[in-house]
Steps between C-alpha positions, in 0.01 A plus 500: 500500500827659429623710768505826284136453399431456897659814593331683225166366622608587866586862371150525318353357805643774715410773273141390480500498882634848504242626254222340710609634823543854334154488360638520128281178431134587545267253709256358260677584192626229259870498376630298195845327522615660184411858618661444837805338338551818277460740814791291674709441161463109529333224314149398591624171640671599829199752539248202446700284754536800734122557493416137550699518834291777588175326416614195742542784768149644429612848402404469148250252302540364134264610258478266217612640161554850666760508753495553865259694733640653832296408755354776721565458879203633716511646848331158599770300328773697676356444833429127473870470366633691823270291710657192373838627567406613843395139534824374401761774628360559855563141624812468308627821660412370838716175410769690415479714829478194703780294316745725322825603663569807644766567199255391255224753611760759530579449133156637420565832643672605166230412284250637731651828485548492130135550476469248198190316587533188267869468614439499900207259435703264308800520745240419785338230333822341411586464853192279546652250286234426249582583146163421365380775734742755386410414150112485566523845686709662218218368237231674709704818504543493145131456447455849669514400853753781614450612842723820470649453841706789607832433668400610845233245519759209376747654774231483757444127401857415550515660831204272594666180340809580723315509812329193411143688543316241278161664556610830403676364193195337374279779547748750347575279195099451458435877532788588235361276259114545549465807674 
């Protein structure tokens, strides 16, 4: 795929994600590629390609000869996705607390204070050294499994990691994700 086509597809993908997040695309509704293309001022091809990316991620489904249906994420779906994140992230946070250097842990203070939940979790999981874990958790987050963590919780987690309180790290991370 030519680089300019890839860039356009990525731009449409980001615009579609933003529309999904903002609730501008209604769960259950079917949207055609040509209608979305007109909305974004592009041809239908990059819209179809971007929507197929979202199909692979489970955010929309293809409806033959009609377009794409936005999948409704139920409370149960969210709870199950967050449970999976807790199963992945709590032990990973313990691993990081056990093995990361003090300087690496202190580097988490900035993202913790920034209050950006995805950025903090990505920085933390990156320290675990498993790029597949980072990608998988990012996919779960995109599917709707946001935990909306506040900066104070992140800062407390970093404090626990710095004191190597492994039980505290695991418990707080679990509470942070599933309540």
